[in-house]
Amino acid sequence: AKSDVVIETDGPLLVALDSELTPQLIAEGHAREAIRRIEQFRKDNGFEISDRSHLNLYAPDKVLAEALQSHLSKSSSEVLAKEVVILTESGGKPEDINGLFMGISVDKCS
């Protein structure tokens, strides 16, 4: 077995799981964590579940900015953002996304 493959057996059943973290999986993890933080930010700031918004994400780290950009359509639909702008500078409410900095700024649409 390869070192990054986890193997479990139960009687006649055998399951092998490749646990290697590819750059694509890491980027997806960053995007999912960002979505979780954005949803919590909306909740903490009194947004209703159906409120549409304009969202600015501040991601000075290139790895995080690229992860957010590559999952932009999924992220915007999940957090009900009419518009998402990803800025490569610091700003907004700071959040830790898997050890990387991201700032959030959200405005309700009228």
PDB file of N, CA and C in Angstrom:
ATOM      1  N   ALA A   1       0.834  -1.192   0.000  1.00  0.00           N
ATOM      2  CA  ALA A   1       0.000   0.000   0.000  1.00  0.00           C
ATOM      3  C   ALA A   1       0.875   1.250   0.000  1.00  0.00           C
ATOM      4  N   LYS A   2       0.420   2.263  -0.723  1.00  0.00           N
ATOM      5  CA  LYS A   2       1.109   3.552  -0.717  1.00  0.00           C
ATOM      6  C   LYS A   2       0.902   4.206   0.642  1.00  0.00           C
ATOM      7  N   SER A   3       1.802   5.091   1.020  1.00  0.00           N
ATOM      8  CA  SER A   3       1.723   5.717   2.341  1.00  0.00           C
ATOM      9  C   SER A   3       0.522   6.654   2.479  1.00  0.00           C
ATOM     10  N   ASP A   4      -0.011   7.190   1.367  1.00  0.00           N
ATOM     11  CA  ASP A   4      -1.147   8.091   1.451  1.00  0.00           C
ATOM     12  C   ASP A   4      -2.478   7.395   1.154  1.00  0.00           C
ATOM     13  N   VAL A   5      -2.485   6.059   1.213  1.00  0.00           N
ATOM     14  CA  VAL A   5      -3.713   5.291   1.034  1.00  0.00           C
ATOM     15  C   VAL A   5      -4.050   4.618   2.359  1.00  0.00           C
ATOM     16  N   VAL A   6      -5.276   4.839   2.810  1.00  0.00           N
ATOM     17  CA  VAL A   6      -5.755   4.221   4.039  1.00  0.00           C
ATOM     18  C   VAL A   6      -6.588   3.008   3.644  1.00  0.00           C
ATOM     19  N   ILE A   7      -6.266   1.859   4.239  1.00  0.00           N
ATOM     20  CA  ILE A   7      -6.972   0.620   3.902  1.00  0.00           C
ATOM     21  C   ILE A   7      -7.637   0.083   5.161  1.00  0.00           C
ATOM     22  N   GLU A   8      -8.894  -0.271   5.030  1.00  0.00           N
ATOM     23  CA  GLU A   8      -9.661  -0.886   6.119  1.00  0.00           C
ATOM     24  C   GLU A   8     -10.331  -2.144   5.580  1.00  0.00           C
ATOM     25  N   THR A   9     -10.419  -3.141   6.421  1.00  0.00           N
ATOM     26  CA  THR A   9     -11.112  -4.367   6.045  1.00  0.00           C
ATOM     27  C   THR A   9     -12.142  -4.703   7.107  1.00  0.00           C
ATOM     28  N   ASP A  10     -13.196  -5.337   6.655  1.00  0.00           N
ATOM     29  CA  ASP A  10     -14.239  -5.831   7.555  1.00  0.00           C
ATOM     30  C   ASP A  10     -14.741  -7.133   6.945  1.00  0.00           C
ATOM     31  N   GLY A  11     -14.211  -8.227   7.446  1.00  0.00           N
ATOM     32  CA  GLY A  11     -14.561  -9.519   6.861  1.00  0.00           C
ATOM     33  C   GLY A  11     -14.104  -9.557   5.417  1.00  0.00           C
ATOM     34  N   PRO A  12     -15.020  -9.883   4.500  1.00  0.00           N
ATOM     35  CA  PRO A  12     -14.627  -9.983   3.090  1.00  0.00           C
ATOM     36  C   PRO A  12     -14.541  -8.626   2.379  1.00  0.00           C
ATOM     37  N   LEU A  13     -14.913  -7.528   3.067  1.00  0.00           N
ATOM     38  CA  LEU A  13     -14.894  -6.205   2.438  1.00  0.00           C
ATOM     39  C   LEU A  13     -13.551  -5.516   2.635  1.00  0.00           C
ATOM     40  N   LEU A  14     -13.099  -4.851   1.601  1.00  0.00           N
ATOM     41  CA  LEU A  14     -11.858  -4.094   1.641  1.00  0.00           C
ATOM     42  C   LEU A  14     -12.129  -2.722   1.045  1.00  0.00           C
ATOM     43  N   VAL A  15     -11.734  -1.666   1.764  1.00  0.00           N
ATOM     44  CA  VAL A  15     -11.906  -0.303   1.281  1.00  0.00           C
ATOM     45  C   VAL A  15     -10.549   0.385   1.315  1.00  0.00           C
ATOM     46  N   ALA A  16     -10.192   1.026   0.198  1.00  0.00           N
ATOM     47  CA  ALA A  16      -8.949   1.794   0.118  1.00  0.00           C
ATOM     48  C   ALA A  16      -9.307   3.235  -0.196  1.00  0.00           C
ATOM     49  N   LEU A  17      -8.789   4.158   0.601  1.00  0.00           N
ATOM     50  CA  LEU A  17      -9.080   5.585   0.432  1.00  0.00           C
ATOM     51  C   LEU A  17      -7.773   6.334   0.224  1.00  0.00           C
ATOM     52  N   ASP A  18      -7.673   7.034  -0.899  1.00  0.00           N
ATOM     53  CA  ASP A  18      -6.488   7.842  -1.186  1.00  0.00           C
ATOM     54  C   ASP A  18      -6.639   9.147  -0.406  1.00  0.00           C
ATOM     55  N   SER A  19      -5.752   9.384   0.547  1.00  0.00           N
ATOM     56  CA  SER A  19      -5.864  10.552   1.427  1.00  0.00           C
ATOM     57  C   SER A  19      -4.919  11.686   1.026  1.00  0.00           C
ATOM     58  N   GLU A  20      -4.365  11.617  -0.182  1.00  0.00           N
ATOM     59  CA  GLU A  20      -3.468  12.673  -0.637  1.00  0.00           C
ATOM     60  C   GLU A  20      -4.243  13.968  -0.856  1.00  0.00           C
ATOM     61  N   LEU A  21      -3.731  15.065  -0.309  1.00  0.00           N
ATOM     62  CA  LEU A  21      -4.352  16.375  -0.496  1.00  0.00           C
ATOM     63  C   LEU A  21      -3.731  17.047  -1.713  1.00  0.00           C
ATOM     64  N   THR A  22      -4.521  17.143  -2.774  1.00  0.00           N
ATOM     65  CA  THR A  22      -4.063  17.806  -3.997  1.00  0.00           C
ATOM     66  C   THR A  22      -4.299  19.314  -3.857  1.00  0.00           C
ATOM     67  N   PRO A  23      -3.649  20.121  -4.672  1.00  0.00           N
ATOM     68  CA  PRO A  23      -3.915  21.564  -4.640  1.00  0.00           C
ATOM     69  C   PRO A  23      -5.395  21.894  -4.866  1.00  0.00           C
ATOM     70  N   GLN A  24      -6.076  21.119  -5.704  1.00  0.00           N
ATOM     71  CA  GLN A  24      -7.497  21.352  -5.964  1.00  0.00           C
ATOM     72  C   GLN A  24      -8.340  21.089  -4.712  1.00  0.00           C
ATOM     73  N   LEU A  25      -8.022  20.017  -3.983  1.00  0.00           N
ATOM     74  CA  LEU A  25      -8.757  19.717  -2.758  1.00  0.00           C
ATOM     75  C   LEU A  25      -8.495  20.769  -1.681  1.00  0.00           C
ATOM     76  N   ILE A  26      -7.267  21.234  -1.587  1.00  0.00           N
ATOM     77  CA  ILE A  26      -6.930  22.278  -0.613  1.00  0.00           C
ATOM     78  C   ILE A  26      -7.681  23.568  -0.949  1.00  0.00           C
ATOM     79  N   ALA A  27      -7.721  23.942  -2.236  1.00  0.00           N
ATOM     80  CA  ALA A  27      -8.443  25.144  -2.657  1.00  0.00           C
ATOM     81  C   ALA A  27      -9.929  25.021  -2.344  1.00  0.00           C
ATOM     82  N   GLU A  28     -10.501  23.847  -2.588  1.00  0.00           N
ATOM     83  CA  GLU A  28     -11.918  23.631  -2.275  1.00  0.00           C
ATOM     84  C   GLU A  28     -12.159  23.753  -0.769  1.00  0.00           C
ATOM     85  N   GLY A  29     -11.239  23.248   0.032  1.00  0.00           N
ATOM     86  CA  GLY A  29     -11.356  23.379   1.485  1.00  0.00           C
ATOM     87  C   GLY A  29     -11.319  24.825   1.930  1.00  0.00           C
ATOM     88  N   HIS A  30     -10.430  25.629   1.333  1.00  0.00           N
ATOM     89  CA  HIS A  30     -10.378  27.062   1.647  1.00  0.00           C
ATOM     90  C   HIS A  30     -11.705  27.735   1.290  1.00  0.00           C
ATOM     91  N   ALA A  31     -12.240  27.408   0.109  1.00  0.00           N
ATOM     92  CA  ALA A  31     -13.500  28.015  -0.329  1.00  0.00           C
ATOM     93  C   ALA A  31     -14.654  27.619   0.591  1.00  0.00           C
ATOM     94  N   ARG A  32     -14.713  26.367   0.995  1.00  0.00           N
ATOM     95  CA  ARG A  32     -15.787  25.914   1.895  1.00  0.00           C
ATOM     96  C   ARG A  32     -15.704  26.614   3.254  1.00  0.00           C
ATOM     97  N   GLU A  33     -14.480  26.761   3.766  1.00  0.00           N
ATOM     98  CA  GLU A  33     -14.302  27.459   5.048  1.00  0.00           C
ATOM     99  C   GLU A  33     -14.680  28.928   4.910  1.00  0.00           C
ATOM    100  N   ALA A  34     -14.339  29.541   3.773  1.00  0.00           N
ATOM    101  CA  ALA A  34     -14.721  30.935   3.533  1.00  0.00           C
ATOM    102  C   ALA A  34     -16.242  31.078   3.515  1.00  0.00           C
ATOM    103  N   ILE A  35     -16.937  30.154   2.852  1.00  0.00           N
ATOM    104  CA  ILE A  35     -18.400  30.185   2.809  1.00  0.00           C
ATOM    105  C   ILE A  35     -18.967  30.088   4.226  1.00  0.00           C
ATOM    106  N   ARG A  36     -18.421  29.204   5.038  1.00  0.00           N
ATOM    107  CA  ARG A  36     -18.887  29.057   6.417  1.00  0.00           C
ATOM    108  C   ARG A  36     -18.708  30.368   7.178  1.00  0.00           C
ATOM    109  N   ARG A  37     -17.559  31.012   7.018  1.00  0.00           N
ATOM    110  CA  ARG A  37     -17.295  32.275   7.717  1.00  0.00           C
ATOM    111  C   ARG A  37     -18.208  33.399   7.225  1.00  0.00           C
ATOM    112  N   ILE A  38     -18.475  33.442   5.921  1.00  0.00           N
ATOM    113  CA  ILE A  38     -19.365  34.461   5.365  1.00  0.00           C
ATOM    114  C   ILE A  38     -20.773  34.267   5.900  1.00  0.00           C
ATOM    115  N   GLU A  39     -21.253  33.027   5.927  1.00  0.00           N
ATOM    116  CA  GLU A  39     -22.589  32.758   6.456  1.00  0.00           C
ATOM    117  C   GLU A  39     -22.697  33.164   7.924  1.00  0.00           C
ATOM    118  N   GLN A  40     -21.654  32.892   8.709  1.00  0.00           N
ATOM    119  CA  GLN A  40     -21.661  33.298  10.121  1.00  0.00           C
ATOM    120  C   GLN A  40     -21.644  34.821  10.241  1.00  0.00           C
ATOM    121  N   PHE A  41     -20.883  35.492   9.389  1.00  0.00           N
ATOM    122  CA  PHE A  41     -20.832  36.953   9.376  1.00  0.00           C
ATOM    123  C   PHE A  41     -22.214  37.517   9.087  1.00  0.00           C
ATOM    124  N   ARG A  42     -22.897  36.958   8.091  1.00  0.00           N
ATOM    125  CA  ARG A  42     -24.255  37.412   7.759  1.00  0.00           C
ATOM    126  C   ARG A  42     -25.189  37.232   8.962  1.00  0.00           C
ATOM    127  N   LYS A  43     -25.123  36.085   9.591  1.00  0.00           N
ATOM    128  CA  LYS A  43     -25.976  35.802  10.746  1.00  0.00           C
ATOM    129  C   LYS A  43     -25.686  36.772  11.888  1.00  0.00           C
ATOM    130  N   ASP A  44     -24.398  36.977  12.184  1.00  0.00           N
ATOM    131  CA  ASP A  44     -24.004  37.866  13.277  1.00  0.00           C
ATOM    132  C   ASP A  44     -24.406  39.313  13.032  1.00  0.00           C
ATOM    133  N   ASN A  45     -24.596  39.686  11.756  1.00  0.00           N
ATOM    134  CA  ASN A  45     -24.947  41.057  11.412  1.00  0.00           C
ATOM    135  C   ASN A  45     -26.416  41.234  11.051  1.00  0.00           C
ATOM    136  N   GLY A  46     -27.254  40.285  11.451  1.00  0.00           N
ATOM    137  CA  GLY A  46     -28.702  40.437  11.338  1.00  0.00           C
ATOM    138  C   GLY A  46     -29.287  40.237   9.957  1.00  0.00           C
ATOM    139  N   PHE A  47     -28.571  39.608   9.063  1.00  0.00           N
ATOM    140  CA  PHE A  47     -29.128  39.335   7.743  1.00  0.00           C
ATOM    141  C   PHE A  47     -30.194  38.253   7.865  1.00  0.00           C
ATOM    142  N   GLU A  48     -31.266  38.408   7.112  1.00  0.00           N
ATOM    143  CA  GLU A  48     -32.267  37.357   6.994  1.00  0.00           C
ATOM    144  C   GLU A  48     -31.729  36.307   6.024  1.00  0.00           C
ATOM    145  N   ILE A  49     -32.244  35.100   6.105  1.00  0.00           N
ATOM    146  CA  ILE A  49     -31.773  34.013   5.252  1.00  0.00           C
ATOM    147  C   ILE A  49     -31.890  34.381   3.774  1.00  0.00           C
ATOM    148  N   SER A  50     -32.927  35.128   3.400  1.00  0.00           N
ATOM    149  CA  SER A  50     -33.170  35.440   1.990  1.00  0.00           C
ATOM    150  C   SER A  50     -32.552  36.762   1.533  1.00  0.00           C
ATOM    151  N   ASP A  51     -31.876  37.495   2.419  1.00  0.00           N
ATOM    152  CA  ASP A  51     -31.282  38.784   2.045  1.00  0.00           C
ATOM    153  C   ASP A  51     -30.174  38.599   1.007  1.00  0.00           C
ATOM    154  N   ARG A  52     -30.275  39.355  -0.074  1.00  0.00           N
ATOM    155  CA  ARG A  52     -29.221  39.395  -1.095  1.00  0.00           C
ATOM    156  C   ARG A  52     -28.198  40.439  -0.675  1.00  0.00           C
ATOM    157  N   SER A  53     -26.963  40.288  -1.159  1.00  0.00           N
ATOM    158  CA  SER A  53     -25.912  41.199  -0.702  1.00  0.00           C
ATOM    159  C   SER A  53     -24.864  41.454  -1.778  1.00  0.00           C
ATOM    160  N   HIS A  54     -24.061  42.460  -1.513  1.00  0.00           N
ATOM    161  CA  HIS A  54     -22.828  42.728  -2.243  1.00  0.00           C
ATOM    162  C   HIS A  54     -21.713  42.334  -1.289  1.00  0.00           C
ATOM    163  N   LEU A  55     -20.784  41.535  -1.759  1.00  0.00           N
ATOM    164  CA  LEU A  55     -19.762  40.948  -0.904  1.00  0.00           C
ATOM    165  C   LEU A  55     -18.366  41.313  -1.396  1.00  0.00           C
ATOM    166  N   ASN A  56     -17.567  41.864  -0.493  1.00  0.00           N
ATOM    167  CA  ASN A  56     -16.152  42.095  -0.768  1.00  0.00           C
ATOM    168  C   ASN A  56     -15.352  41.131   0.083  1.00  0.00           C
ATOM    169  N   LEU A  57     -14.458  40.398  -0.559  1.00  0.00           N
ATOM    170  CA  LEU A  57     -13.559  39.499   0.147  1.00  0.00           C
ATOM    171  C   LEU A  57     -12.138  40.005  -0.052  1.00  0.00           C
ATOM    172  N   TYR A  58     -11.440  40.198   1.048  1.00  0.00           N
ATOM    173  CA  TYR A  58     -10.069  40.700   1.020  1.00  0.00           C
ATOM    174  C   TYR A  58      -9.140  39.514   1.260  1.00  0.00           C
ATOM    175  N   ALA A  59      -8.344  39.184   0.247  1.00  0.00           N
ATOM    176  CA  ALA A  59      -7.463  38.024   0.341  1.00  0.00           C
ATOM    177  C   ALA A  59      -6.077  38.402  -0.173  1.00  0.00           C
ATOM    178  N   PRO A  60      -5.237  38.958   0.705  1.00  0.00           N
ATOM    179  CA  PRO A  60      -3.899  39.347   0.263  1.00  0.00           C
ATOM    180  C   PRO A  60      -2.997  38.156  -0.073  1.00  0.00           C
ATOM    181  N   ASP A  61      -3.308  36.977   0.436  1.00  0.00           N
ATOM    182  CA  ASP A  61      -2.528  35.786   0.127  1.00  0.00           C
ATOM    183  C   ASP A  61      -2.969  35.234  -1.229  1.00  0.00           C
ATOM    184  N   LYS A  62      -2.014  35.069  -2.145  1.00  0.00           N
ATOM    185  CA  LYS A  62      -2.319  34.633  -3.509  1.00  0.00           C
ATOM    186  C   LYS A  62      -3.022  33.278  -3.544  1.00  0.00           C
ATOM    187  N   VAL A  63      -2.601  32.350  -2.697  1.00  0.00           N
ATOM    188  CA  VAL A  63      -3.203  31.005  -2.675  1.00  0.00           C
ATOM    189  C   VAL A  63      -4.689  31.092  -2.337  1.00  0.00           C
ATOM    190  N   LEU A  64      -5.027  31.891  -1.324  1.00  0.00           N
ATOM    191  CA  LEU A  64      -6.427  32.034  -0.929  1.00  0.00           C
ATOM    192  C   LEU A  64      -7.219  32.788  -1.995  1.00  0.00           C
ATOM    193  N   ALA A  65      -6.646  33.845  -2.545  1.00  0.00           N
ATOM    194  CA  ALA A  65      -7.344  34.613  -3.588  1.00  0.00           C
ATOM    195  C   ALA A  65      -7.678  33.719  -4.780  1.00  0.00           C
ATOM    196  N   GLU A  66      -6.747  32.870  -5.184  1.00  0.00           N
ATOM    197  CA  GLU A  66      -6.995  31.963  -6.310  1.00  0.00           C
ATOM    198  C   GLU A  66      -8.042  30.909  -5.959  1.00  0.00           C
ATOM    199  N   ALA A  67      -8.020  30.416  -4.725  1.00  0.00           N
ATOM    200  CA  ALA A  67      -9.022  29.433  -4.299  1.00  0.00           C
ATOM    201  C   ALA A  67     -10.415  30.050  -4.314  1.00  0.00           C
ATOM    202  N   LEU A  68     -10.536  31.275  -3.811  1.00  0.00           N
ATOM    203  CA  LEU A  68     -11.829  31.958  -3.803  1.00  0.00           C
ATOM    204  C   LEU A  68     -12.304  32.217  -5.226  1.00  0.00           C
ATOM    205  N   GLN A  69     -11.399  32.652  -6.090  1.00  0.00           N
ATOM    206  CA  GLN A  69     -11.755  32.948  -7.476  1.00  0.00           C
ATOM    207  C   GLN A  69     -12.214  31.689  -8.208  1.00  0.00           C
ATOM    208  N   SER A  70     -11.539  30.570  -7.973  1.00  0.00           N
ATOM    209  CA  SER A  70     -11.895  29.341  -8.691  1.00  0.00           C
ATOM    210  C   SER A  70     -13.232  28.752  -8.236  1.00  0.00           C
ATOM    211  N   HIS A  71     -13.691  29.126  -7.055  1.00  0.00           N
ATOM    212  CA  HIS A  71     -14.975  28.627  -6.551  1.00  0.00           C
ATOM    213  C   HIS A  71     -15.989  29.761  -6.399  1.00  0.00           C
ATOM    214  N   LEU A  72     -15.804  30.836  -7.154  1.00  0.00           N
ATOM    215  CA  LEU A  72     -16.615  32.039  -7.015  1.00  0.00           C
ATOM    216  C   LEU A  72     -18.098  31.806  -7.278  1.00  0.00           C
ATOM    217  N   SER A  73     -18.452  31.091  -8.328  1.00  0.00           N
ATOM    218  CA  SER A  73     -19.868  30.924  -8.655  1.00  0.00           C
ATOM    219  C   SER A  73     -20.598  30.130  -7.577  1.00  0.00           C
ATOM    220  N   LYS A  74     -19.964  29.076  -7.066  1.00  0.00           N
ATOM    221  CA  LYS A  74     -20.582  28.290  -5.999  1.00  0.00           C
ATOM    222  C   LYS A  74     -20.705  29.122  -4.724  1.00  0.00           C
ATOM    223  N   SER A  75     -19.643  29.849  -4.394  1.00  0.00           N
ATOM    224  CA  SER A  75     -19.647  30.657  -3.174  1.00  0.00           C
ATOM    225  C   SER A  75     -20.726  31.729  -3.234  1.00  0.00           C
ATOM    226  N   SER A  76     -20.818  32.430  -4.354  1.00  0.00           N
ATOM    227  CA  SER A  76     -21.784  33.520  -4.443  1.00  0.00           C
ATOM    228  C   SER A  76     -23.217  33.015  -4.363  1.00  0.00           C
ATOM    229  N   SER A  77     -23.512  31.871  -4.950  1.00  0.00           N
ATOM    230  CA  SER A  77     -24.883  31.358  -4.882  1.00  0.00           C
ATOM    231  C   SER A  77     -25.225  30.863  -3.481  1.00  0.00           C
ATOM    232  N   GLU A  78     -24.256  30.261  -2.783  1.00  0.00           N
ATOM    233  CA  GLU A  78     -24.527  29.745  -1.439  1.00  0.00           C
ATOM    234  C   GLU A  78     -24.749  30.849  -0.410  1.00  0.00           C
ATOM    235  N   VAL A  79     -24.107  32.004  -0.594  1.00  0.00           N
ATOM    236  CA  VAL A  79     -24.251  33.089   0.383  1.00  0.00           C
ATOM    237  C   VAL A  79     -25.165  34.204  -0.137  1.00  0.00           C
ATOM    238  N   LEU A  80     -25.875  33.931  -1.236  1.00  0.00           N
ATOM    239  CA  LEU A  80     -26.842  34.851  -1.830  1.00  0.00           C
ATOM    240  C   LEU A  80     -26.242  36.211  -2.164  1.00  0.00           C
ATOM    241  N   ALA A  81     -25.054  36.206  -2.729  1.00  0.00           N
ATOM    242  CA  ALA A  81     -24.396  37.448  -3.121  1.00  0.00           C
ATOM    243  C   ALA A  81     -24.702  37.749  -4.586  1.00  0.00           C
ATOM    244  N   LYS A  82     -25.234  38.943  -4.838  1.00  0.00           N
ATOM    245  CA  LYS A  82     -25.453  39.372  -6.215  1.00  0.00           C
ATOM    246  C   LYS A  82     -24.124  39.668  -6.891  1.00  0.00           C
ATOM    247  N   GLU A  83     -23.191  40.158  -6.095  1.00  0.00           N
ATOM    248  CA  GLU A  83     -21.885  40.514  -6.615  1.00  0.00           C
ATOM    249  C   GLU A  83     -20.829  40.148  -5.580  1.00  0.00           C
ATOM    250  N   VAL A  84     -19.740  39.559  -6.052  1.00  0.00           N
ATOM    251  CA  VAL A  84     -18.606  39.240  -5.183  1.00  0.00           C
ATOM    252  C   VAL A  84     -17.364  39.864  -5.813  1.00  0.00           C
ATOM    253  N   VAL A  85     -16.657  40.641  -5.004  1.00  0.00           N
ATOM    254  CA  VAL A  85     -15.403  41.239  -5.457  1.00  0.00           C
ATOM    255  C   VAL A  85     -14.297  40.682  -4.569  1.00  0.00           C
ATOM    256  N   ILE A  86     -13.282  40.124  -5.203  1.00  0.00           N
ATOM    257  CA  ILE A  86     -12.130  39.600  -4.467  1.00  0.00           C
ATOM    258  C   ILE A  86     -10.988  40.596  -4.628  1.00  0.00           C
ATOM    259  N   LEU A  87     -10.569  41.149  -3.511  1.00  0.00           N
ATOM    260  CA  LEU A  87      -9.505  42.156  -3.501  1.00  0.00           C
ATOM    261  C   LEU A  87      -8.246  41.546  -2.901  1.00  0.00           C
ATOM    262  N   THR A  88      -7.097  41.866  -3.472  1.00  0.00           N
ATOM    263  CA  THR A  88      -5.843  41.291  -2.990  1.00  0.00           C
ATOM    264  C   THR A  88      -5.139  42.232  -2.013  1.00  0.00           C
ATOM    265  N   GLU A  89      -5.924  42.874  -1.190  1.00  0.00           N
ATOM    266  CA  GLU A  89      -5.404  43.779  -0.162  1.00  0.00           C
ATOM    267  C   GLU A  89      -6.074  43.444   1.156  1.00  0.00           C
ATOM    268  N   SER A  90      -5.598  44.038   2.225  1.00  0.00           N
ATOM    269  CA  SER A  90      -6.207  43.821   3.545  1.00  0.00           C
ATOM    270  C   SER A  90      -7.405  44.738   3.705  1.00  0.00           C
ATOM    271  N   GLY A  91      -8.379  44.283   4.479  1.00  0.00           N
ATOM    272  CA  GLY A  91      -9.564  45.079   4.758  1.00  0.00           C
ATOM    273  C   GLY A  91     -10.664  44.198   5.295  1.00  0.00           C
ATOM    274  N   GLY A  92     -11.775  44.814   5.662  1.00  0.00           N
ATOM    275  CA  GLY A  92     -12.937  44.081   6.156  1.00  0.00           C
ATOM    276  C   GLY A  92     -12.696  43.449   7.517  1.00  0.00           C
ATOM    277  N   LYS A  93     -13.683  42.667   7.961  1.00  0.00           N
ATOM    278  CA  LYS A  93     -13.574  41.964   9.234  1.00  0.00           C
ATOM    279  C   LYS A  93     -12.637  40.775   9.037  1.00  0.00           C
ATOM    280  N   PRO A  94     -11.547  40.713   9.819  1.00  0.00           N
ATOM    281  CA  PRO A  94     -10.570  39.639   9.615  1.00  0.00           C
ATOM    282  C   PRO A  94     -11.088  38.266  10.039  1.00  0.00           C
ATOM    283  N   GLU A  95     -10.797  37.276   9.221  1.00  0.00           N
ATOM    284  CA  GLU A  95     -11.148  35.882   9.498  1.00  0.00           C
ATOM    285  C   GLU A  95      -9.943  35.011   9.170  1.00  0.00           C
ATOM    286  N   ASP A  96      -9.798  33.920   9.909  1.00  0.00           N
ATOM    287  CA  ASP A  96      -8.737  32.952   9.655  1.00  0.00           C
ATOM    288  C   ASP A  96      -9.322  31.820   8.824  1.00  0.00           C
ATOM    289  N   ILE A  97      -8.799  31.664   7.620  1.00  0.00           N
ATOM    290  CA  ILE A  97      -9.241  30.600   6.729  1.00  0.00           C
ATOM    291  C   ILE A  97      -8.096  29.599   6.613  1.00  0.00           C
ATOM    292  N   ASN A  98      -8.136  28.589   7.462  1.00  0.00           N
ATOM    293  CA  ASN A  98      -7.100  27.545   7.453  1.00  0.00           C
ATOM    294  C   ASN A  98      -5.689  28.135   7.532  1.00  0.00           C
ATOM    295  N   GLY A  99      -5.522  29.127   8.388  1.00  0.00           N
ATOM    296  CA  GLY A  99      -4.221  29.742   8.586  1.00  0.00           C
ATOM    297  C   GLY A  99      -3.912  30.898   7.653  1.00  0.00           C
ATOM    298  N   LEU A 100      -4.833  31.237   6.756  1.00  0.00           N
ATOM    299  CA  LEU A 100      -4.656  32.354   5.827  1.00  0.00           C
ATOM    300  C   LEU A 100      -5.640  33.461   6.189  1.00  0.00           C
ATOM    301  N   PHE A 101      -5.245  34.721   5.976  1.00  0.00           N
ATOM    302  CA  PHE A 101      -6.113  35.849   6.308  1.00  0.00           C
ATOM    303  C   PHE A 101      -7.113  36.124   5.190  1.00  0.00           C
ATOM    304  N   MET A 102      -8.362  36.367   5.594  1.00  0.00           N
ATOM    305  CA  MET A 102      -9.393  36.852   4.677  1.00  0.00           C
ATOM    306  C   MET A 102     -10.221  37.880   5.424  1.00  0.00           C
ATOM    307  N   GLY A 103     -10.523  38.981   4.783  1.00  0.00           N
ATOM    308  CA  GLY A 103     -11.416  39.987   5.347  1.00  0.00           C
ATOM    309  C   GLY A 103     -12.759  39.918   4.641  1.00  0.00           C
ATOM    310  N   ILE A 104     -13.825  40.247   5.385  1.00  0.00           N
ATOM    311  CA  ILE A 104     -15.185  40.185   4.836  1.00  0.00           C
ATOM    312  C   ILE A 104     -15.852  41.539   5.030  1.00  0.00           C
ATOM    313  N   SER A 105     -16.504  42.001   3.978  1.00  0.00           N
ATOM    314  CA  SER A 105     -17.332  43.193   4.030  1.00  0.00           C
ATOM    315  C   SER A 105     -18.588  42.888   3.222  1.00  0.00           C
ATOM    316  N   VAL A 106     -19.766  43.021   3.840  1.00  0.00           N
ATOM    317  CA  VAL A 106     -21.025  42.671   3.186  1.00  0.00           C
ATOM    318  C   VAL A 106     -22.009  43.828   3.346  1.00  0.00           C
ATOM    319  N   ASP A 107     -22.672  44.182   2.250  1.00  0.00           N
ATOM    320  CA  ASP A 107     -23.739  45.196   2.271  1.00  0.00           C
ATOM    321  C   ASP A 107     -25.003  44.566   1.721  1.00  0.00           C
ATOM    322  N   LYS A 108     -26.131  44.830   2.400  1.00  0.00           N
ATOM    323  CA  LYS A 108     -27.409  44.339   1.909  1.00  0.00           C
ATOM    324  C   LYS A 108     -27.791  45.073   0.644  1.00  0.00           C
ATOM    325  N   CYS A 109     -28.407  44.352  -0.280  1.00  0.00           N
ATOM    326  CA  CYS A 109     -28.953  44.968  -1.483  1.00  0.00           C
ATOM    327  C   CYS A 109     -30.289  45.587  -1.111  1.00  0.00           C
ATOM    328  N   SER A 110     -30.604  46.713  -1.754  1.00  0.00           N
ATOM    329  CA  SER A 110     -31.895  47.349  -1.455  1.00  0.00           C
ATOM    330  C   SER A 110     -33.021  46.706  -2.211  1.00  0.00           C
TER     331      SER A 110
END
